[in-house]
Coordinates of C-alpha atoms in Angstrom, one line a residue:
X106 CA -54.3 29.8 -63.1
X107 CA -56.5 26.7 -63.2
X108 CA -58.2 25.4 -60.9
X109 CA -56.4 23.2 -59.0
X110 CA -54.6 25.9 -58.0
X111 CA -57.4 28.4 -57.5
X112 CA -58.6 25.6 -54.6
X113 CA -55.0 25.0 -53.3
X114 CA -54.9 29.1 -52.8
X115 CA -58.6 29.1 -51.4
X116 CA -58.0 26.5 -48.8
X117 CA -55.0 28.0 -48.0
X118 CA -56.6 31.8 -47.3
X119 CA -59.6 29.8 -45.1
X120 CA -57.1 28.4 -43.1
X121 CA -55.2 31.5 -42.4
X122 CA -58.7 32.6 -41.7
X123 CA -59.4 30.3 -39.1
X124 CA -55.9 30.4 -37.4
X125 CA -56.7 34.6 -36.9
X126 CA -59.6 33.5 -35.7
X127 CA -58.9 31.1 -32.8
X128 CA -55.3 33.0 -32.3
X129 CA -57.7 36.3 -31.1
X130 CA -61.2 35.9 -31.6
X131 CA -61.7 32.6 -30.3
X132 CA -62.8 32.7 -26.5
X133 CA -59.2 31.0 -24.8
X134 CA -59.4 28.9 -22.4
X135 CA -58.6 30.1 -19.1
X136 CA -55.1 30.0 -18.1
X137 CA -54.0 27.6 -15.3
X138 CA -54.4 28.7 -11.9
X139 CA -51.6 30.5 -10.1
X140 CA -50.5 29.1 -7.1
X141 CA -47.8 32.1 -6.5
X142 CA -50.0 33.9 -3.6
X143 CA -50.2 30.7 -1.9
X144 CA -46.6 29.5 -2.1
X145 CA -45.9 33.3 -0.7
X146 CA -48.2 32.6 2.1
X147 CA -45.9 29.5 2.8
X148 CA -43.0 31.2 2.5
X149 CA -44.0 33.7 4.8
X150 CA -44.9 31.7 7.3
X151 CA -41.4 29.3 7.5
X152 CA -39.5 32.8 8.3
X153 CA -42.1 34.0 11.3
X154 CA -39.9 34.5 14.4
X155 CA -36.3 34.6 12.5
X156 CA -34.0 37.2 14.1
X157 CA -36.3 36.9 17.2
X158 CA -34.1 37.0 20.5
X159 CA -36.7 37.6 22.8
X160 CA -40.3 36.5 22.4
X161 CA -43.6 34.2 24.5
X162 CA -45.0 31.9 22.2
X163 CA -47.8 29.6 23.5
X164 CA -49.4 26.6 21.8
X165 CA -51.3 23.5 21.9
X166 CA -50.9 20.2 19.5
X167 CA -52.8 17.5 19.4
X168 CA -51.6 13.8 17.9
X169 CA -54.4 11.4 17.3
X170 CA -56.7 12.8 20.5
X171 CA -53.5 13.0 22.8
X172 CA -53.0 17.2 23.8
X173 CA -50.1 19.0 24.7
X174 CA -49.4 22.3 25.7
X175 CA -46.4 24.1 25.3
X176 CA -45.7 28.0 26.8
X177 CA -42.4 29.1 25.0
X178 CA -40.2 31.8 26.4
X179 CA -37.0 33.5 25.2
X180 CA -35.8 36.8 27.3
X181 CA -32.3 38.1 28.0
X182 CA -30.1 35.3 26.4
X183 CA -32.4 32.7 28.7
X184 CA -35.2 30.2 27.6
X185 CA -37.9 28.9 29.7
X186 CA -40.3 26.1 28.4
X187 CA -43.9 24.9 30.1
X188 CA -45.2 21.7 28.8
X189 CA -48.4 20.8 30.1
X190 CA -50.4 17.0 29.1
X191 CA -52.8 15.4 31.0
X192 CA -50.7 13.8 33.4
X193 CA -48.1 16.3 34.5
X194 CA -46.9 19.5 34.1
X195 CA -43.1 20.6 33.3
X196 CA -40.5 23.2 33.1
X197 CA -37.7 23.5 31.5
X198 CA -35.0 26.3 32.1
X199 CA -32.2 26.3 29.8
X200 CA -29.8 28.7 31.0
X201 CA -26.5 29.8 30.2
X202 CA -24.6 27.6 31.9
X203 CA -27.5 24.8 33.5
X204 CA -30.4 23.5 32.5
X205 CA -32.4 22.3 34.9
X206 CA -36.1 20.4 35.3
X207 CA -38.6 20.9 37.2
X208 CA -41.5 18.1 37.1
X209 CA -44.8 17.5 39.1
X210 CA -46.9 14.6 38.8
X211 CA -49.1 13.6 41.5
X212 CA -48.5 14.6 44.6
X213 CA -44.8 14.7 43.6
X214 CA -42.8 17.8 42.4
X215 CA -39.3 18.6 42.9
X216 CA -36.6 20.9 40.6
X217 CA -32.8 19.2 39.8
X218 CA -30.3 20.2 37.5
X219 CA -29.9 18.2 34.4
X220 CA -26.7 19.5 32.6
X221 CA -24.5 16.2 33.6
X222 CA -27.0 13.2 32.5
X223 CA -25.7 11.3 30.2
X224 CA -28.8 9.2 29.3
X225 CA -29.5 9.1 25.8
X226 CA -33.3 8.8 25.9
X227 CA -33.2 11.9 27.8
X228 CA -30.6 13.9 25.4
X229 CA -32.7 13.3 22.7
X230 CA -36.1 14.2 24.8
X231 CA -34.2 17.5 25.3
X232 CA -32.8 18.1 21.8
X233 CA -36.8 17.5 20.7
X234 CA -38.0 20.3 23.0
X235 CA -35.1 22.7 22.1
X236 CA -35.7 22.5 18.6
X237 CA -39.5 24.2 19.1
X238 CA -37.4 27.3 20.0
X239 CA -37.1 29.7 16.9
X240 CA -33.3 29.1 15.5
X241 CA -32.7 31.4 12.7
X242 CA -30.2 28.1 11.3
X243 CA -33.3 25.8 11.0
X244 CA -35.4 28.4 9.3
X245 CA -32.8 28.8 6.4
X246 CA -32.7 25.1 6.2
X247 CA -36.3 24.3 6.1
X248 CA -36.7 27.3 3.7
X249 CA -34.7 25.6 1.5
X250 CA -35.9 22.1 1.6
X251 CA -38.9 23.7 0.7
X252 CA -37.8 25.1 -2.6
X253 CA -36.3 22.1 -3.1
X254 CA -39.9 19.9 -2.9
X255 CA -41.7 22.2 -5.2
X256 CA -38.9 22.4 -7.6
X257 CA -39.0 18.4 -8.0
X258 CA -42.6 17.9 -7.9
X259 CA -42.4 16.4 -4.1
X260 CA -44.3 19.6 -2.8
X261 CA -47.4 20.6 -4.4
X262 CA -49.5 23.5 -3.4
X263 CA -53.1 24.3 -4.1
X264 CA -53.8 27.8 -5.6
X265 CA -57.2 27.8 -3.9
X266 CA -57.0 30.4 -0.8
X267 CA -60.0 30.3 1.9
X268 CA -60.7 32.7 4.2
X269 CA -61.1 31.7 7.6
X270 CA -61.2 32.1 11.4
X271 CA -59.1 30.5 14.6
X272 CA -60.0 31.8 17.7
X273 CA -61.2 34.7 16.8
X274 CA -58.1 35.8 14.1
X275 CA -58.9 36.4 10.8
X276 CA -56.3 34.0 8.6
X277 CA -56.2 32.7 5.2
X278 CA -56.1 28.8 4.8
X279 CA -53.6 27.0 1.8
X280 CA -53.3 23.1 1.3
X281 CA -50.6 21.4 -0.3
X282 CA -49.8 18.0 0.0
X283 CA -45.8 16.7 0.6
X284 CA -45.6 13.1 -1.4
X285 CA -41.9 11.4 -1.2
X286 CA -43.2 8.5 -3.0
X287 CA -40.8 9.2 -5.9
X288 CA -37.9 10.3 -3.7
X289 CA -34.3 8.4 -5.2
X290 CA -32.3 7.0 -2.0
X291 CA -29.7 9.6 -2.0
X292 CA -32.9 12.1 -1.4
X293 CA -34.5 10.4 1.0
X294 CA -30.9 10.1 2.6
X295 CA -30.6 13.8 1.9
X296 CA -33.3 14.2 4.6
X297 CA -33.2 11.9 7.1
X298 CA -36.7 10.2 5.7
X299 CA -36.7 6.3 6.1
X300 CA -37.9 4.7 3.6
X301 CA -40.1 2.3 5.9
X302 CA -42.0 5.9 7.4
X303 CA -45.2 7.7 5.8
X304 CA -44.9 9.1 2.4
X305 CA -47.3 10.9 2.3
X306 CA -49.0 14.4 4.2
X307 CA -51.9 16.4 3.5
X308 CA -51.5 19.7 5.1
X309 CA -53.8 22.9 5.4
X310 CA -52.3 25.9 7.3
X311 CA -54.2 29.2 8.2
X312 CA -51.7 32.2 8.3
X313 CA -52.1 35.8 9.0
X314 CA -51.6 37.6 5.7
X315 CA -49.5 40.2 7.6
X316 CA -47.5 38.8 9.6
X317 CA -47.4 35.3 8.6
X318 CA -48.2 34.1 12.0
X319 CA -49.9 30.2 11.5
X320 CA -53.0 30.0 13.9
X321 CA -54.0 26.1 12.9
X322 CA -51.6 23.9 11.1
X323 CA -52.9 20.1 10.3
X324 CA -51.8 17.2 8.7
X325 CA -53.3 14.0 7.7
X326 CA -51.4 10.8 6.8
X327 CA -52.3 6.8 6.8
X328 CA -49.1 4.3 8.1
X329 CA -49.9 0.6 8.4
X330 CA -53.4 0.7 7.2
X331 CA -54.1 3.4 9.8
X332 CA -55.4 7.0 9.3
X333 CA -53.5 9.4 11.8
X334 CA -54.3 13.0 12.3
X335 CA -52.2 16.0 14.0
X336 CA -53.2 19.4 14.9
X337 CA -51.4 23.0 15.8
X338 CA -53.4 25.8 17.4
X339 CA -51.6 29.1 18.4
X340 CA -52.4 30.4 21.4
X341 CA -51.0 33.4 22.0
X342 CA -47.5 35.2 20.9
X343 CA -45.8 38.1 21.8
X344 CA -42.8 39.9 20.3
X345 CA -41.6 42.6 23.4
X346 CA -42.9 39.8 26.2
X347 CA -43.2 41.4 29.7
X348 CA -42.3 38.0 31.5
X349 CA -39.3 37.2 32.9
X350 CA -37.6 33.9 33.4
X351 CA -36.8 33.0 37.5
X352 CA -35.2 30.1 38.0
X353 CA -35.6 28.0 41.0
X354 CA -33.5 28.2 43.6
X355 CA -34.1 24.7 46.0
X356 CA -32.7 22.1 43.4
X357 CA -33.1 18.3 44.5
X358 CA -30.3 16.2 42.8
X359 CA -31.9 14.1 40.6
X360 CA -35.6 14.1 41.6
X361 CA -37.2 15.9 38.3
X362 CA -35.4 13.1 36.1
X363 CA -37.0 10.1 38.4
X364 CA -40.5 12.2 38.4
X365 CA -39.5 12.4 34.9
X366 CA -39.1 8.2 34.1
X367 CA -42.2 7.4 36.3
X368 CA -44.1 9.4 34.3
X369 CA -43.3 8.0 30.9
X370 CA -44.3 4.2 32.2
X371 CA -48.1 5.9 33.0
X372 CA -48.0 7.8 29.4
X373 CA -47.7 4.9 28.0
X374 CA -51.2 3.3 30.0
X375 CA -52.5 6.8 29.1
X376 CA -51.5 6.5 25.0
X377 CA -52.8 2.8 24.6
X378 CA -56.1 4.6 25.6
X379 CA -56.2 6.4 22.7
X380 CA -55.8 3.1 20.7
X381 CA -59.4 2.2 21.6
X382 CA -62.7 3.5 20.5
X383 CA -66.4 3.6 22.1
X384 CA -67.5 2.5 25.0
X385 CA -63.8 0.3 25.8
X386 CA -61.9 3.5 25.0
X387 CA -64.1 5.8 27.5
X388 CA -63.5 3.0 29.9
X389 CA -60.1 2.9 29.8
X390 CA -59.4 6.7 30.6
X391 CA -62.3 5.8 33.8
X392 CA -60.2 3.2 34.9
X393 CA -57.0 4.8 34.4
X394 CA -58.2 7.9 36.6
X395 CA -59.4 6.1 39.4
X396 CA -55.8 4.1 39.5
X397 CA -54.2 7.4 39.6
X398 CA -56.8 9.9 41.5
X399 CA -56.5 11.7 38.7
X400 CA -59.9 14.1 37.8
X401 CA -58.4 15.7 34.9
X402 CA -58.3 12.3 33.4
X403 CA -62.2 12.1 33.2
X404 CA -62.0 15.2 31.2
X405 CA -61.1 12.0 28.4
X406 CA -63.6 9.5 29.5
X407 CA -66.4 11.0 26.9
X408 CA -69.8 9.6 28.0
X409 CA -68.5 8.3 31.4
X410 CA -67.0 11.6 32.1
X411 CA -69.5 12.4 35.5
X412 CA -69.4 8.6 36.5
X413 CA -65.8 8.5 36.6
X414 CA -65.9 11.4 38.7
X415 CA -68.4 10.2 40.9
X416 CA -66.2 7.2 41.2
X417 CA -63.4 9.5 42.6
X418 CA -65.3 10.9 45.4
X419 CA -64.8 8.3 47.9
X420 CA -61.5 8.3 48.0
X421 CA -60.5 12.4 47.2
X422 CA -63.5 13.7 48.9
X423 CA -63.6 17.1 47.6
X424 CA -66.8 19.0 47.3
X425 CA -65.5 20.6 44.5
X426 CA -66.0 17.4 42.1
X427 CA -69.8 17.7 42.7
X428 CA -69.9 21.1 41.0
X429 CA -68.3 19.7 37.8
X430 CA -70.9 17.1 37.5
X431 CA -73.3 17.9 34.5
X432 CA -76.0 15.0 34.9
X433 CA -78.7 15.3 37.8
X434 CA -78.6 11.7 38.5
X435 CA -74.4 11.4 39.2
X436 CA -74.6 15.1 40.9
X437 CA -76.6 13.3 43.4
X438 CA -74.4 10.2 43.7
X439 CA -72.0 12.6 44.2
X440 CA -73.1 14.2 47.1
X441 CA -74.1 10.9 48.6
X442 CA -70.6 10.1 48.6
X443 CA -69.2 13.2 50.1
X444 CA -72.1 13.0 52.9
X445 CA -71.1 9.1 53.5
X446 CA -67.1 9.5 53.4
X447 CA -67.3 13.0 55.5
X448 CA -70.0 12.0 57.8
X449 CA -71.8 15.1 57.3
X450 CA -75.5 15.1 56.7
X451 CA -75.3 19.0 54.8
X452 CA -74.5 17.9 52.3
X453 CA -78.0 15.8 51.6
X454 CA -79.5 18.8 51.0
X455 CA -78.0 19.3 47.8
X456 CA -79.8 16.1 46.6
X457 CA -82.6 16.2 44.1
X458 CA -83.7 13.0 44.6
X459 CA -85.8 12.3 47.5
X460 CA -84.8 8.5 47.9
X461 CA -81.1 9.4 47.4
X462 CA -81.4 12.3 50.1
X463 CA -83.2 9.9 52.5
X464 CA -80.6 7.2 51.9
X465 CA -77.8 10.2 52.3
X466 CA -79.1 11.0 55.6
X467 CA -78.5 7.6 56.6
X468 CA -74.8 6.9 55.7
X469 CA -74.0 10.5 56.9
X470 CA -74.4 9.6 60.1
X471 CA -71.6 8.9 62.6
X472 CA -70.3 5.1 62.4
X473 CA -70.9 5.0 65.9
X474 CA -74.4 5.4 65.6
X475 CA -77.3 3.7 64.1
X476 CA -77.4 3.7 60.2
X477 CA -74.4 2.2 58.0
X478 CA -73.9 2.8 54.1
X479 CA -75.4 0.1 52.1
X480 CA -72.8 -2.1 50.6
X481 CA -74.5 -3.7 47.7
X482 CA -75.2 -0.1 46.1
X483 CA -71.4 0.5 47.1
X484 CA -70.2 -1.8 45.3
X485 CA -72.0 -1.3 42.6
X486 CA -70.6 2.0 42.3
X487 CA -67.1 1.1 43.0
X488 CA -67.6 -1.2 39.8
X489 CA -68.3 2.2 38.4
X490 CA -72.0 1.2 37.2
X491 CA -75.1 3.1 37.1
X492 CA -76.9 3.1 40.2
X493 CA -81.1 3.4 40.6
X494 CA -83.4 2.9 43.3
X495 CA -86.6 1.5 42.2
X496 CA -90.0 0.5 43.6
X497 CA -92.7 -1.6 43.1
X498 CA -95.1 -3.5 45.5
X499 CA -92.6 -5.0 47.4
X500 CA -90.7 -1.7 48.4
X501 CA -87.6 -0.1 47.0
X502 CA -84.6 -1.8 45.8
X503 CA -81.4 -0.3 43.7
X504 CA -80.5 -1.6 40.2
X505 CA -77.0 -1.7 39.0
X506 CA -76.7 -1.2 35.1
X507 CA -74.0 -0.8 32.3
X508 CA -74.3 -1.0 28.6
X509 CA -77.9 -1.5 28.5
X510 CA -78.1 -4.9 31.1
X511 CA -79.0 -4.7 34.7
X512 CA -78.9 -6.5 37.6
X513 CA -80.3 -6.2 41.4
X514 CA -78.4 -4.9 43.4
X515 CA -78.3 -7.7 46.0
X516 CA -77.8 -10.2 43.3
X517 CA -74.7 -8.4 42.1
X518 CA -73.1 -8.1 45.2
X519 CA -74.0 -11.9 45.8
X520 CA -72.6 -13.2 42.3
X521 CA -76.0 -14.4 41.4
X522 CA -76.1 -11.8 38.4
X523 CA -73.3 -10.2 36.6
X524 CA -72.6 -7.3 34.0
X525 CA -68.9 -7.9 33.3
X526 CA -66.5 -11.1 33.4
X527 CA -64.9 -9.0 36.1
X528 CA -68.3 -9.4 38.5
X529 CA -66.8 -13.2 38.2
X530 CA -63.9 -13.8 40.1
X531 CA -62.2 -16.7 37.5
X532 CA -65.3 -17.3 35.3
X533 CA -67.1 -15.3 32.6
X534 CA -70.0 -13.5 32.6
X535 CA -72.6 -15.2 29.9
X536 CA -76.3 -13.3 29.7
X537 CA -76.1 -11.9 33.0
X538 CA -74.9 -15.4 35.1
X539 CA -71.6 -16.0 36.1
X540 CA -70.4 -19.5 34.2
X541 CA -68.3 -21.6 36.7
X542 CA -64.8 -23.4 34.6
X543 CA -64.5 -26.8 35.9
X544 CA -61.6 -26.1 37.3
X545 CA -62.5 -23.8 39.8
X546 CA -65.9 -21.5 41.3
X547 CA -66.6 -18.2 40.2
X548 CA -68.6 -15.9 41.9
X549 CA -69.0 -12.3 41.9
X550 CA -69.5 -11.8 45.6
X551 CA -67.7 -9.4 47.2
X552 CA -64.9 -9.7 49.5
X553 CA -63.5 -7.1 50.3
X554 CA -65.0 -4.5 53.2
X555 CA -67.1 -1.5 51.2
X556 CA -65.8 0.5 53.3
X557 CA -62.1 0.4 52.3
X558 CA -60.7 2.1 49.2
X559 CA -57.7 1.1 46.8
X560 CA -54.1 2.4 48.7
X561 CA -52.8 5.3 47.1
X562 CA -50.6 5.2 44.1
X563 CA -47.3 7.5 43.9
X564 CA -45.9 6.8 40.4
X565 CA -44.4 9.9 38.7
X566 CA -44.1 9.5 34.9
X567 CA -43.2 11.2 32.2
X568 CA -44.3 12.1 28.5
X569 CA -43.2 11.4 25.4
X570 CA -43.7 14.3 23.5
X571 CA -42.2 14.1 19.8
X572 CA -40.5 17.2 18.2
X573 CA -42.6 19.0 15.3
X574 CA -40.5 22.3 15.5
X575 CA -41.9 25.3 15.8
X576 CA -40.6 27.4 13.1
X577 CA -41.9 24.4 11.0
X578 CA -44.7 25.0 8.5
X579 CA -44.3 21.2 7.4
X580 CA -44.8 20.0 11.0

């Protein structure tokens, strides 16, 4: 053998060498992650409630800030629904052979049977609660367009699982993200997705291992430039439900479905809301539940939360607002209006402040005695301002105030000084004076008697509530 070959044969033995070595002495890197427990999680969770006949499932979801509650029950071949948004509240009775409404929104309610209409906007309203009934159909369906998505790539789940906590129930949070991006045309035709709609959904689910019950479901997804976010919080369910379903006997023909259309013209004031942010969105909820003598609107206003209840006072005059009140300064105002409106000095005493109380004891007395409520500060509050009474060597005088500028109070209700365009009637407001157009004057004095209020309002409504089924882990 020479020794060419004696190489060739010892290169060849070193090699082996070092394949035994990195085939099992070698440290390996770690294999890829398994994603199995989650998908299981997943799959456990699209079959929760199949074969369910009878069952009360409650829950809340959320859609870019706007909340709606829905109580779900199923009992004796009967289902009952309860959707609740900050506007109205609603039933729903689907029975075996009517379905009837029940709506209340203001101081309207009424109960009609809705089996015969024929409108289409209304059909589909219906189909879109129906389908957040468990329907052992849809799971099999949505199982299977499941499969389908992870199969091809369109469904991909994290392996990473984190323990967590929803009110108080121990659940185990997966992500996964749904991306259609790559769909072919017969696919997206396949499953009803337009081509025009979001593509894309980031999704993180917290499920009971056991029982594959889904306490918080959200998804995150951007459309036209815009991030949007919805949210799924269980709130209670129950398998052997002791409730029963009673439908109402006094039907009015026809009066749920007109509560019904009123309401959806003020959801739609109420949604463009939403649209806003800051200081113009808290506004706009203000505004919106003064024009409908709504308090539970307020609960949206943010920071103007107590002065748009305040601003209610006057024309509600229920004690009961005062209590709700968080900041000393409006829990006063508050009581200044009940004591003014009512006419009843008692209610003074609740007043911290010793130059509100004193000014309270005036404008609760009697119109036809001495003492009258002071317009200028009246005004200021109807404007929905913040209202002071200051001092100096002169006396006391109030001060109306709203994103950080002021004005007398006098002056205000004169036009001399303004906080908004709308303190000048046809001009605009321009470092605190009102600028005149040549066309026309502009002031900011006011008109109208202080002691009159806005007439009331009667619209009904309704809401426009869009399905995300319930049995639906992907929304």
């Amino acid at each position: 053998m020479d020794v060419k070959e004696k190489l060739l044969i010892t290169a060849f033995i070193a090699l082996v060498a070092v394949a035994v070595y990195l085939a099992f002495i070698a440290p390996q890197p770690p294999p890829p992650p398994d994603s199995g427990p989650a998908e299981g999680l997943l799959a456990k969770a699209v079959e929760v409630g199949k074969g369910q006949n009878e069952y009360f499932f409650s829950f809340r979801e959320t859609s870019d800030g706007y909340s709606a509650e829905y109580d779900l029950l199923a009992k004796n071949g009967q289902k009952m629904m309860e959707v609740r948004n900050p506007l109205a509240t609603k039933q729903l009775y689907f029975l075996s052979n009517d379905i009837v409404l029940c709506a209340q929104f203001m101081n309207v309610q009424g109960c009609s049977s809705v089996i015969n209409n024929t409108d289409a906007a209304f059909q589909n309203y219906l189909l879109s609660l129906q389908s957040r009934f468990f329907d052992n159909t849809s799971m099999d369906t949505e199982k299977e367009d499941m499969d389908y998505f992870i199969q091809h790539g369109y469904l991909t789940i994290s392996p990473e699982i984190a323990d967590k906590s929803v009110n108080g129930h121990a659940c185990s949070e997966i992500s996964y993200a749904m991306d259609f991006t790559n769909m072919t045309s017969g696919e997206l035709y396949r499953f009803g997705i337009s081509p025009d709609s979001p593509q894309r959904f980031d999704w993180k689910l917290c499920i009971d291992n056991s029982t594959g019950l889904v306490y918080s479901k959200h998804f995150s997804y951007s459309y036209q430039g815009k991030e949007h976010q919805w949210e799924f919080i269980l709130l209670g369910a129950d398998w052997n439900p002791a409730q029963q379903i009673a439908p109402p006997e006094n039907l009015t023909e026809g009066l749920a479905y007109e509560i019904l259309v009123e309401e959806m013209e003020w959801q739609a004031e109420l949604r463009s809301c939403y649209d806003e942010t800051g200081d113009t969105r808290d506004k706009c909820f203000s505004d919106l539940a003064l024009e409908l003598k709504m308090r539970s609107i307020c609960e949206l206003a943010g920071a103007k939360r107590d002065q748009c209840i305040v601003r209610l006072v006057p024309m509600l005059l229920d004690d009961s607002l005062c209590t709700l009140i968080n900041n000393a300064t409006f829990k006063d105002d508050c009581y200044v209006e009940l004591a003014g409106g009512n006419k009843e000095s008692s209610y003074c005493s609740m007043i911290a402040d010793a130059t509100k109380r004193e000014f309270c004891m005036n404008i609760s007395v009697p119109t036809n005695q001495t003492g009258i409520p002071n317009p200028a500060a009246v005004n200021c509050e109807n404007k929905g301002y913040a209202y002071e009474i200051r001092s100096n060597e002169a006396g006391e005088y109030g001060v109306c105030s709203y994103g950080g500028r002021e004005c007398e109070e006098w002056a205000l209700y004169r036009g001399e000084c303004c906080l908004l365009a709308e303190d000048c009637s046809g001009g605009v407001c321009t470092n605190g004076i009102c600028i005149v157009p040549e066309t026309g004057n502009a002031t900011g004095g006011n008109s109208t008697d202080p002691g009159q209020f806005m007439q009331y309002i009667d619209p009904f409504g309704e809401d426009n509530e869009t399905g995300n089924t319930t049995n639906s882990s992907g929304g």
